[in-house]
Coordinates of C-alpha atoms in Angstrom, one line a residue:
Chain A
M1 CA 36.0 -0.2 -5.8
L2 CA 32.9 1.1 -7.7
K3 CA 33.5 2.0 -11.3
I4 CA 30.8 3.7 -13.4
E5 CA 31.5 4.0 -17.1
H6 CA 29.5 5.9 -19.7
L7 CA 26.2 5.4 -17.7
K8 CA 23.1 6.7 -19.5
K9 CA 19.5 6.6 -18.5
R10 CA 16.2 7.6 -20.0
Y11 CA 12.7 6.7 -18.9
K12 CA 10.7 5.2 -21.8
T13 CA 10.7 8.0 -24.4
G14 CA 11.4 10.8 -22.0
P15 CA 14.6 13.0 -22.1
W16 CA 17.9 11.6 -21.0
V17 CA 18.2 12.0 -17.2
L18 CA 21.7 10.7 -17.1
K19 CA 24.1 11.6 -20.0
D20 CA 27.4 9.7 -20.1
I21 CA 28.3 9.6 -16.4
S22 CA 31.7 8.1 -15.5
F23 CA 33.5 8.1 -12.2
E24 CA 35.2 5.8 -9.7
V25 CA 34.8 5.5 -6.0
P26 CA 37.8 3.8 -4.3
D27 CA 37.2 1.7 -1.2
G28 CA 36.5 3.8 1.9
E29 CA 35.8 7.1 0.1
I30 CA 32.6 9.0 0.9
V31 CA 31.2 10.9 -2.1
G32 CA 28.6 13.6 -1.8
L33 CA 26.4 13.9 -4.9
I34 CA 24.9 17.4 -5.1
G35 CA 22.8 19.1 -7.7
P36 CA 19.4 20.7 -8.3
S37 CA 16.2 18.6 -8.1
G38 CA 15.8 16.7 -11.3
A39 CA 19.6 16.6 -12.0
G40 CA 19.5 12.8 -11.9
K41 CA 21.0 12.1 -8.4
S42 CA 18.3 9.7 -7.4
S43 CA 18.3 7.9 -10.8
L44 CA 22.1 7.6 -10.6
I45 CA 22.2 5.8 -7.2
R46 CA 19.2 3.6 -8.1
C47 CA 21.0 2.5 -11.3
V48 CA 23.8 1.2 -9.1
N49 CA 21.7 -1.3 -7.2
R50 CA 19.4 -1.7 -10.2
L51 CA 16.2 -0.6 -8.5
I52 CA 16.0 1.0 -12.0
D53 CA 17.8 -0.4 -15.1
P54 CA 20.4 1.8 -16.8
T55 CA 19.8 2.3 -20.5
D56 CA 23.5 2.1 -21.4
G57 CA 26.9 1.9 -19.8
N58 CA 28.7 -0.2 -17.2
I59 CA 28.6 -0.3 -13.5
Q60 CA 31.2 -2.4 -11.8
L61 CA 31.5 -3.2 -8.1
D62 CA 34.8 -4.9 -7.4
D63 CA 34.9 -7.5 -10.2
V64 CA 31.1 -7.9 -10.9
N65 CA 29.4 -6.0 -13.7
L66 CA 26.1 -5.0 -12.1
S67 CA 24.6 -3.4 -15.2
S68 CA 24.5 -6.7 -17.2
L69 CA 23.2 -9.0 -14.4
S70 CA 19.9 -10.8 -14.8
A71 CA 17.0 -10.1 -12.4
G72 CA 17.8 -13.2 -10.4
K73 CA 21.5 -12.6 -10.2
I74 CA 21.2 -8.9 -9.2
R75 CA 19.5 -10.0 -5.9
E76 CA 22.7 -11.7 -4.8
Q77 CA 24.7 -8.5 -5.5
R78 CA 22.2 -6.2 -3.8
R79 CA 23.1 -7.9 -0.5
H80 CA 26.5 -6.2 -0.7
I81 CA 25.0 -2.7 -1.3
G82 CA 23.3 -1.1 1.6
M83 CA 20.7 1.7 0.9
I84 CA 19.5 4.4 3.2
F85 CA 16.5 6.5 2.3
Q86 CA 15.1 9.9 2.7
E87 CA 11.8 9.0 4.4
Y88 CA 13.6 6.2 6.2
A89 CA 11.5 3.6 4.3
L90 CA 11.1 1.4 7.3
V91 CA 8.2 -1.1 7.4
E92 CA 6.4 0.9 10.1
R93 CA 4.2 -1.9 11.5
L94 CA 7.2 -4.2 12.1
S95 CA 9.3 -4.0 15.2
V96 CA 12.7 -2.2 15.1
M97 CA 14.4 -5.6 15.4
E98 CA 12.5 -7.0 12.4
N99 CA 13.4 -4.0 10.4
V100 CA 17.1 -4.4 11.2
L101 CA 17.0 -8.2 10.5
S102 CA 15.3 -7.5 7.2
G103 CA 18.7 -6.5 6.0
R104 CA 19.6 -10.2 6.1
L105 CA 16.7 -11.3 3.8
G106 CA 19.0 -11.7 0.8
Y107 CA 21.0 -14.3 2.7
L108 CA 18.1 -16.4 3.9
P109 CA 15.7 -18.9 2.3
F110 CA 12.0 -17.8 2.3
W111 CA 10.8 -20.2 5.0
R112 CA 13.3 -19.0 7.5
S113 CA 12.5 -15.4 7.0
F114 CA 8.8 -16.2 7.0
L115 CA 9.1 -17.9 10.4
R116 CA 11.5 -15.2 11.6
R117 CA 14.0 -18.0 12.3
Y118 CA 17.2 -16.0 11.9
P119 CA 20.6 -17.5 12.6
E120 CA 22.0 -16.7 16.0
Q121 CA 24.9 -14.8 14.5
D122 CA 22.5 -12.5 12.6
I123 CA 20.6 -11.7 15.8
D124 CA 23.8 -11.0 17.7
N125 CA 25.0 -8.7 15.0
A126 CA 21.7 -6.9 14.8
F127 CA 21.9 -6.2 18.5
E128 CA 25.5 -4.9 18.0
Y129 CA 24.3 -2.6 15.2
L130 CA 21.4 -1.3 17.3
E131 CA 24.0 -0.6 20.1
R132 CA 26.2 1.2 17.6
V133 CA 23.3 3.5 16.4
G134 CA 22.2 4.0 20.0
L135 CA 18.8 2.2 19.9
I136 CA 19.5 -0.9 21.9
D137 CA 16.6 -0.1 24.3
H138 CA 14.1 0.2 21.4
A139 CA 14.6 -3.2 19.8
N140 CA 11.1 -4.4 20.5
K141 CA 9.2 -1.2 19.8
R142 CA 7.2 -0.9 16.6
A143 CA 9.1 1.3 14.1
D144 CA 6.2 3.9 14.0
E145 CA 6.7 4.6 17.7
L146 CA 10.1 6.2 17.0
S147 CA 11.0 9.8 16.1
G148 CA 12.4 10.8 12.7
G149 CA 16.0 10.7 13.7
Q150 CA 15.6 7.4 15.5
R151 CA 13.9 5.9 12.4
Q152 CA 16.8 7.0 10.2
R153 CA 19.2 5.2 12.7
V154 CA 17.1 2.0 12.2
G155 CA 17.5 2.5 8.5
I156 CA 21.3 2.7 9.0
A157 CA 21.3 -0.4 11.2
R158 CA 19.4 -2.2 8.5
A159 CA 21.9 -1.3 5.9
L160 CA 24.7 -2.4 8.2
A161 CA 23.0 -5.7 8.8
Q162 CA 23.6 -6.4 5.1
D163 CA 27.3 -6.4 5.8
P164 CA 27.7 -4.1 2.8
R165 CA 30.7 -3.1 0.7
L166 CA 29.0 0.0 -0.5
L167 CA 26.4 2.4 0.9
L168 CA 24.0 4.3 -1.3
V169 CA 22.4 7.1 0.7
D170 CA 19.5 9.0 -0.8
E171 CA 18.8 12.4 0.9
P172 CA 19.4 11.0 4.4
T173 CA 18.7 14.3 6.2
A174 CA 15.9 15.9 4.0
S175 CA 13.2 15.1 6.6
L176 CA 15.3 15.9 9.7
D177 CA 16.0 19.0 11.7
P178 CA 19.5 20.6 11.4
K179 CA 20.9 19.1 14.6
T180 CA 19.6 15.6 13.9
S181 CA 20.9 15.9 10.3
R182 CA 24.4 16.5 11.6
Q183 CA 24.2 13.6 14.0
I184 CA 23.0 11.3 11.2
M185 CA 25.7 12.5 8.8
R186 CA 28.4 12.1 11.5
L187 CA 27.1 8.6 12.2
I188 CA 27.2 7.6 8.6
Q189 CA 30.7 9.1 8.2
S190 CA 32.1 7.3 11.3
I191 CA 30.6 4.0 10.3
C192 CA 32.2 4.3 6.9
R193 CA 35.5 5.0 8.5
E194 CA 35.3 2.1 10.9
K195 CA 34.5 -0.4 8.2
S196 CA 36.3 1.3 5.4
L197 CA 33.0 1.4 3.5
S198 CA 32.6 3.6 0.5
A199 CA 29.4 5.6 0.2
I200 CA 27.6 7.8 -2.3
I201 CA 25.4 10.3 -0.5
N202 CA 22.8 12.3 -2.4
I203 CA 22.4 15.5 -0.5
H204 CA 20.8 18.9 -0.9
D205 CA 22.4 20.6 2.0
V206 CA 25.7 21.9 0.5
P207 CA 27.4 23.0 3.8
L208 CA 26.5 19.7 5.4
A209 CA 27.9 17.8 2.5
M210 CA 31.2 19.8 2.6
Q211 CA 31.6 19.1 6.2
F212 CA 31.2 15.3 6.1
V213 CA 32.3 14.0 2.7
D214 CA 35.7 13.4 1.1
R215 CA 34.8 14.3 -2.4
I216 CA 31.9 16.1 -4.1
I217 CA 30.4 15.4 -7.4
G218 CA 28.1 18.0 -8.8
L219 CA 25.4 16.9 -11.2
Q220 CA 23.5 19.3 -13.5
G221 CA 21.1 18.2 -16.2
G222 CA 22.3 14.6 -16.1
E223 CA 26.0 15.5 -16.5
I224 CA 28.9 15.8 -14.1
V225 CA 29.9 19.5 -13.9
F226 CA 32.2 19.2 -10.9
D227 CA 34.3 16.5 -9.3
G228 CA 36.7 17.4 -6.6
K229 CA 37.5 18.1 -3.0
P230 CA 34.9 19.9 -0.9
E231 CA 37.3 22.8 -0.4
A232 CA 37.3 23.4 -4.2
L233 CA 33.6 24.1 -4.2
T234 CA 33.7 27.8 -4.9
E235 CA 30.9 30.2 -5.7
D236 CA 31.7 29.8 -9.4
V237 CA 31.2 26.1 -9.1
L238 CA 28.0 26.4 -7.2
T239 CA 26.7 28.7 -9.9
R240 CA 27.7 26.1 -12.5
I241 CA 25.7 23.4 -10.7
Y242 CA 22.7 25.3 -9.4
G243 CA 22.6 28.5 -11.5
D244 CA 22.9 32.1 -10.5
E245 CA 22.4 32.9 -6.8
D246 CA 24.1 34.8 -4.0
W247 CA 26.1 32.0 -2.5
T248 CA 28.0 33.9 0.2
S249 CA 25.6 32.8 2.9
V250 CA 25.6 29.2 1.9
K251 CA 29.3 28.5 2.5
P252 CA 29.9 27.2 6.0
D253 CA 31.9 29.6 8.0
E254 CA 34.1 28.8 11.0
D255 CA 31.3 29.3 13.6
D256 CA 29.1 26.7 12.0
L257 CA 31.8 24.1 12.0
E258 CA 32.6 24.7 15.6
N259 CA 29.1 24.8 17.1
G260 CA 27.8 21.9 15.1
E261 CA 24.6 23.8 14.6
A262 CA 23.5 25.2 11.2
A263 CA 20.6 27.7 10.8
Chain B
M1 CA -2.8 54.0 -7.5
G2 CA -5.0 54.3 -10.6
E3 CA -8.7 53.8 -10.4
L4 CA -10.2 50.7 -12.0
E5 CA -11.8 51.7 -15.3
Q6 CA -14.8 49.4 -14.8
K7 CA -15.9 47.1 -12.0
L8 CA -15.1 43.5 -12.8
V9 CA -18.2 41.2 -12.5
W10 CA -17.7 37.5 -11.9
H11 CA -20.3 35.0 -13.1
G12 CA -20.4 31.5 -11.6
R13 CA -21.3 30.2 -15.0
T14 CA -21.0 31.5 -18.5
K15 CA -24.2 32.1 -20.5
R16 CA -23.7 29.0 -22.5
K17 CA -23.2 26.9 -19.4
A18 CA -26.3 28.3 -17.7
W19 CA -28.4 27.3 -20.7
M20 CA -26.9 23.8 -20.7
V21 CA -27.7 23.4 -17.0
W22 CA -31.3 24.6 -17.6
G23 CA -31.7 22.2 -20.6
G24 CA -30.3 19.3 -18.5
W25 CA -32.9 19.8 -15.8
F26 CA -35.7 20.1 -18.4
A27 CA -34.6 16.8 -20.0
I28 CA -34.6 15.0 -16.7
T29 CA -38.1 16.3 -15.9
L30 CA -39.4 15.0 -19.3
L31 CA -37.7 11.6 -18.7
T32 CA -39.2 11.3 -15.3
I33 CA -42.7 12.0 -16.6
Y34 CA -42.2 9.5 -19.5
C35 CA -40.9 6.7 -17.2
W36 CA -43.8 7.2 -14.7
M37 CA -46.3 6.7 -17.6
E38 CA -44.5 3.6 -18.8
M39 CA -44.3 2.1 -15.3
T40 CA -47.9 2.6 -14.4
E41 CA -49.3 1.4 -17.7
D42 CA -50.0 -2.2 -16.4
T43 CA -51.0 -1.1 -12.9
I44 CA -54.5 -2.1 -11.9
W45 CA -55.5 0.9 -9.9
F46 CA -58.2 -0.9 -8.1
F47 CA -55.6 -3.1 -6.3
V48 CA -53.5 -0.1 -5.5
L49 CA -56.5 1.7 -3.9
D50 CA -57.2 -1.5 -2.0
A51 CA -53.6 -1.8 -0.7
P52 CA -54.1 -0.3 2.7
V53 CA -56.9 -2.7 3.5
Q54 CA -54.9 -5.7 2.3
A55 CA -51.9 -4.6 4.2
A56 CA -53.9 -4.1 7.4
D57 CA -55.3 -7.6 6.9
L58 CA -51.9 -9.2 6.4
I59 CA -50.5 -7.5 9.5
D60 CA -53.5 -8.6 11.4
R61 CA -52.8 -12.2 10.5
M62 CA -49.0 -11.8 11.2
F63 CA -49.4 -10.7 14.7
P64 CA -48.8 -11.8 17.3
P65 CA -45.7 -13.8 16.3
E66 CA -45.8 -17.5 17.2
W67 CA -43.2 -17.4 20.0
S68 CA -43.5 -21.2 20.7
Y69 CA -42.0 -21.9 17.3
I70 CA -38.6 -20.4 18.3
H71 CA -37.1 -23.7 19.7
L72 CA -37.1 -25.0 16.1
L73 CA -35.2 -22.0 14.8
Y74 CA -32.1 -22.3 17.1
K75 CA -30.6 -25.0 15.0
A76 CA -31.4 -23.3 11.7
L77 CA -29.9 -20.0 13.0
W78 CA -26.7 -21.9 14.0
D79 CA -26.5 -23.3 10.5
T80 CA -26.9 -19.9 9.0
L81 CA -24.1 -18.5 11.2
N82 CA -21.9 -21.4 10.2
I83 CA -22.7 -20.9 6.5
A84 CA -21.7 -17.3 6.8
T85 CA -18.5 -17.9 8.8
L86 CA -17.2 -20.9 6.9
G87 CA -18.2 -19.3 3.6
T88 CA -16.3 -16.1 4.5
L89 CA -13.3 -18.2 5.5
L90 CA -13.4 -20.0 2.2
G91 CA -13.8 -16.8 0.2
V92 CA -11.0 -15.1 2.0
I93 CA -8.5 -18.0 1.5
L94 CA -9.3 -18.0 -2.2
A95 CA -9.3 -14.2 -2.5
F96 CA -5.9 -13.7 -0.9
P97 CA -3.8 -15.0 -3.8
V98 CA -6.2 -13.6 -6.4
A99 CA -5.6 -10.1 -4.9
F100 CA -1.9 -10.4 -5.3
L101 CA -2.3 -11.5 -8.9
A102 CA -4.6 -8.6 -9.6
A103 CA -2.6 -5.8 -8.0
R104 CA -0.4 -3.9 -10.4
N105 CA 2.6 -3.9 -8.2
T106 CA 2.6 -7.6 -7.3
T107 CA 1.2 -9.4 -10.3
P108 CA 3.7 -11.6 -12.2
S109 CA 2.4 -10.3 -15.5
V110 CA 0.3 -7.2 -16.2
V111 CA -0.6 -8.5 -19.7
F112 CA -1.5 -12.1 -18.9
V113 CA -2.1 -12.9 -15.3
R114 CA -3.8 -9.6 -14.2
P115 CA -6.7 -9.8 -16.6
I116 CA -7.4 -13.4 -15.5
A117 CA -7.4 -12.3 -11.9
L118 CA -9.7 -9.4 -12.7
L119 CA -12.0 -11.7 -14.6
I120 CA -12.3 -14.0 -11.6
I121 CA -13.1 -11.0 -9.4
A122 CA -15.7 -9.7 -11.9
S123 CA -17.4 -13.1 -12.3
S124 CA -17.6 -13.7 -8.6
R125 CA -19.1 -10.2 -8.0
S126 CA -21.6 -10.3 -10.9
I127 CA -23.4 -13.4 -9.7
N128 CA -25.6 -13.0 -6.7
S129 CA -25.1 -15.6 -3.9
L130 CA -28.7 -16.7 -4.3
I131 CA -27.9 -17.7 -7.9
W132 CA -24.6 -19.3 -6.9
A133 CA -26.7 -21.3 -4.3
L134 CA -29.3 -22.3 -6.9
L135 CA -26.5 -23.6 -9.2
L136 CA -24.7 -25.4 -6.4
V137 CA -27.9 -27.0 -5.0
T138 CA -28.4 -28.5 -8.5
I139 CA -24.8 -29.8 -8.5
L140 CA -24.3 -30.8 -4.8
G141 CA -27.8 -31.4 -3.7
P142 CA -29.6 -29.3 -1.0
G143 CA -27.8 -28.6 2.3
I144 CA -25.3 -26.5 4.2
L145 CA -22.4 -27.4 2.0
A146 CA -24.0 -25.7 -1.1
G147 CA -24.6 -22.6 1.0
V148 CA -21.0 -22.4 2.3
I149 CA -19.6 -22.7 -1.2
A150 CA -22.1 -20.2 -2.6
I151 CA -21.1 -17.6 0.1
G152 CA -17.4 -18.4 -0.5
L153 CA -17.6 -17.9 -4.2
R154 CA -19.5 -14.8 -3.9
S155 CA -17.0 -13.4 -1.3
I156 CA -13.9 -13.9 -3.5
G157 CA -14.6 -10.9 -5.7
F158 CA -15.5 -8.5 -2.9
V159 CA -12.5 -9.4 -0.7
A160 CA -10.0 -9.6 -3.6
K161 CA -11.1 -6.3 -5.1
L162 CA -10.8 -4.3 -1.9
L163 CA -7.6 -6.1 -1.0
Y164 CA -5.9 -5.5 -4.3
E165 CA -6.7 -1.9 -4.1
S166 CA -5.1 -1.6 -0.7
I167 CA -2.0 -3.6 -2.1
E168 CA -1.7 -1.0 -4.8
E169 CA -1.7 1.8 -2.2
V170 CA 1.2 0.5 -0.1
N171 CA 4.1 2.8 0.6
G172 CA 6.4 2.1 -2.4
T173 CA 9.7 3.2 -0.7
S174 CA 9.3 0.6 2.0
V175 CA 9.0 -2.0 -0.7
E176 CA 12.0 -0.5 -2.5
A177 CA 14.0 -0.7 0.7
I178 CA 13.2 -4.4 1.2
E179 CA 14.0 -5.1 -2.4
S180 CA 17.3 -3.3 -2.1
T181 CA 18.5 -5.7 0.6
G182 CA 18.4 -8.5 -2.0
A183 CA 15.1 -10.0 -0.8
S184 CA 13.2 -12.3 -3.2
R185 CA 9.7 -11.5 -4.5
F186 CA 8.0 -13.5 -1.7
Q187 CA 10.2 -12.1 1.0
T188 CA 9.3 -8.6 -0.2
I189 CA 5.6 -9.5 -0.1
N190 CA 6.0 -11.0 3.4
Y191 CA 8.1 -8.2 4.9
A192 CA 7.1 -5.0 3.0
I193 CA 3.5 -5.5 1.8
I194 CA 1.7 -7.8 4.2
P195 CA 2.4 -5.8 7.3
Q196 CA 1.1 -2.7 5.5
I197 CA -2.2 -4.3 4.3
L198 CA -2.9 -6.4 7.4
P199 CA -5.3 -3.9 9.1
A200 CA -7.2 -3.4 5.8
F201 CA -7.3 -7.2 5.3
L202 CA -8.8 -7.9 8.7
G203 CA -11.3 -5.0 8.3
I204 CA -12.4 -6.3 4.9
T205 CA -12.8 -9.8 6.2
I206 CA -15.0 -8.7 9.1
F207 CA -17.1 -6.5 6.8
R208 CA -17.6 -9.3 4.4
W209 CA -18.6 -11.7 7.3
D210 CA -21.3 -9.2 8.3
I211 CA -22.6 -9.0 4.8
N212 CA -22.5 -12.8 4.5
I213 CA -24.7 -13.2 7.7
R214 CA -27.4 -11.2 5.9
E215 CA -26.9 -13.1 2.6
S216 CA -27.0 -16.5 4.2
T217 CA -30.4 -15.9 5.8
I218 CA -32.1 -16.1 2.5
L219 CA -30.1 -19.0 0.9
G220 CA -32.6 -21.5 2.4
L221 CA -35.2 -20.2 -0.1
V222 CA -33.4 -22.3 -2.8
G223 CA -32.6 -25.2 -0.5
A224 CA -29.1 -24.3 0.6
G225 CA -29.8 -24.7 4.4
G226 CA -30.2 -22.3 7.3
I227 CA -33.0 -20.2 8.6
G228 CA -34.2 -19.4 5.1
L229 CA -35.4 -23.0 4.7
F230 CA -37.9 -22.3 7.5
L231 CA -38.9 -19.0 6.1
S232 CA -39.7 -20.6 2.8
S233 CA -41.7 -23.4 4.3
S234 CA -43.7 -21.1 6.5
L235 CA -44.4 -18.8 3.6
N236 CA -45.6 -21.8 1.5
V237 CA -48.2 -22.8 4.1
L238 CA -49.2 -19.2 4.8
A239 CA -48.2 -19.5 8.4
W240 CA -47.9 -15.8 8.9
P241 CA -47.2 -15.7 12.7
Q242 CA -44.2 -18.0 12.1
V243 CA -43.0 -15.7 9.2
T244 CA -43.1 -12.8 11.6
L245 CA -41.0 -14.6 14.2
I246 CA -38.4 -15.7 11.6
I247 CA -38.1 -12.1 10.3
L248 CA -37.7 -10.8 13.8
V249 CA -35.0 -13.4 14.5
I250 CA -33.1 -12.5 11.3
L251 CA -33.4 -8.8 12.2
A252 CA -31.9 -9.5 15.6
T253 CA -29.1 -11.5 14.2
V254 CA -28.2 -8.9 11.6
V255 CA -28.3 -6.1 14.1
V256 CA -25.9 -8.1 16.4
S257 CA -23.5 -9.0 13.6
E258 CA -23.4 -5.4 12.3
F259 CA -22.7 -4.2 15.9
L260 CA -19.9 -6.7 16.3
S261 CA -18.4 -5.9 12.9
A262 CA -18.5 -2.1 13.5
K263 CA -16.8 -2.6 16.9
V264 CA -14.0 -4.8 15.6
R265 CA -13.3 -2.5 12.7
E266 CA -13.2 0.5 15.0
L267 CA -10.5 -1.3 17.0
L268 CA -8.5 -2.0 13.9
I269 CA -8.5 1.5 12.6

């Protein structure tokens, strides 16, 4: 279980980007984090794995307090937190397999990773994850030979290779077409279900979020303004999160859900 | 639609700017005239007028090149190539860690370590390889070793500077992604940074090798081995046909090395 208490963040002397954020994510729950650009979504998930340091507050994963760990100790904890990025963030000149295996770096001493001497078990697992995301035939290709959707699948396999307890997902579909977006969201959702992983997904696409997550948290100006089931996301709530707009066309109607194709 | 009251006129420059540009050109003209007068103060115009005759005389004495002399040059040319290649290797090996210490995103400390790395780069770049060779010949005695080290020291700055700039330009999210797996600092460099800078690194190395071929041809002038040694001795005894041959050999070597370097870099990019 992930527990965030009174999390605050400001960059140097800038304004507060996160003001007193508190929520809990039970094991196996998928949380969609929505909100306008600049609401602090990215900062929030980067505070969890300490890619940035929170200014104040507590972040607790199971029984470890992540926010107070030293730089050396946080590395151990990062192994348990998989992260998936908007622009895939693969190392493009490495092979697909190397990218997936790089999820194991936190478990290996430098010389083994330098010589690419991975334990047999890690390699077997990596093949399994590639199979799971449907890229088993591409293991030896260079990452920059793949399409956007395929690259994101490699990103997912890399996160899986970490054997994580929590997934942090930053705009997984922002660079993808609508169909691929759905496939990727569906993949993330089903993987979370299989391994009863919890996940926090930053996402701009509200209908997509409502379709694939268990719970939605709306962030606005660094504060939580909505926390509840996707069905409770009414036009009023959307206005509270994003400001005035005609929301009628944004809500997913039945057609969308059945065809699996959004405009 | 109402008619425009008056036609809007657009000027590329405001009046003030136009005057400033005019004033600038005027100042440059004055400066040029002044410098020309300073420069030619000590010129003995008789010699300048005589120059075409002197040049013709020298060229007359330089041709034809003394082709039979070439068998003595093979060994010297080989030495020169070795100085350039080994010197590049030495420079690159030393430059590699310096670049990582100098790059903002990989240096262990921006306040302490980075300035030292930048100082190493600046001092290596500010001293010409001929001066390095002069110093090293004094320390190590004449020979190829002094040449190799001179080229190596000179190359550190060039390679480290270009390399650290490309380290600073790597894709940050890939680095973030590797860090987020729990990788250590060295693992992050190995997995996220080195693959991204590898093409630039090889390109820089080849480029520096090509420059070093040119630089190593003259190191012999101060006793650091190679073909320059022969150039200097031929110049000393006014053996002009030999000088011509040596210059032609250097020219051919440089043309070939530039061609190779361009080809290899084309393949990399």
